Amino acid sequence: MARLPEILAPAGGREQFLAAIGAGADAVYLGLKEFNARARASNFTLEELSSLMPLARKSNLRVLVTLNVLIKQNELPRLLDVLSELQWLGVYAVIVQDPGTARIVRRFFPALRLHASTQMAIHNAEGVLMAREMGFRRVVLARELTIREITRIRQALPREEMELEAFCHGSLCYSYSGLCFFSGAEDARSGNRGECAYTCRQPYKLINEPGFGFLFSMKDLDTSHMVGDLVGAGVDALKIEGRKKDAQFVASSVGLYRKQLSQL
């Protein structure tokens, strides 16, 4: 039997964090008040995160912190302070998009585990190999990959060389791997800086042919009916999207995938 993956739950705030624990998540990913791609979620201060770490350890819950925006030059001193605090707190890993941030972590904060964000658009074995050379221990694969493509990547890289994480549930971005400029072009709010205005969720009208509606808005992802395929493909972590969702969503989605895994 294939090894079962962990369930990785979103925690946009304290209530969602507690809901993930209650529902039986193996890990949570969350953002601080800065440097994360969901700036408009509640998020956590370093002090709030520090107060929750003892509960996470008691519950055997791994805490992953998203530092998944592109970093500006003048932000580097503050980034160093944040990384120092996260290493001291003993978080399990940081999820990174910016290669410069990854280099800083590897050189100055080696106790922090590096996970490559889906926004790095890693979609084949060569990309995963490059991530391994950069010091990453896990890759959050591009959301556009098929089961067959994930299987091929796993066959090229055994688990001991690289962990693979795949989104299993929640909202989908219209753009490839979330690398969207739509919001930034329309509202001067860059999704790659955590300020996405969800411009794709608005209704639009076609000018040169009939058509009106939510033309860019993607249906939510739901792979609960194909968990066995993801397990067979060699995925190490099932990631639920939703750091702006409430605690009920977190509890119900974690419970759904926990039930599906228990039936394999």
Tab-separated table of C-alpha atoms in Angstrom, residues 205-211:
chain	number	residue	atom	x	y	z
A	205	LYS	CA	-19.383	41.071	-21.281
A	206	LEU	CA	-17.920	40.023	-24.614
A	207	ILE	CA	-17.803	42.926	-27.048
A	208	ASN	CA	-17.538	41.162	-30.402
A	209	GLU	CA	-19.867	38.199	-29.755
A	210	PRO	CA	-22.733	37.235	-27.422
A	211	GLY	CA	-21.692	36.407	-23.896
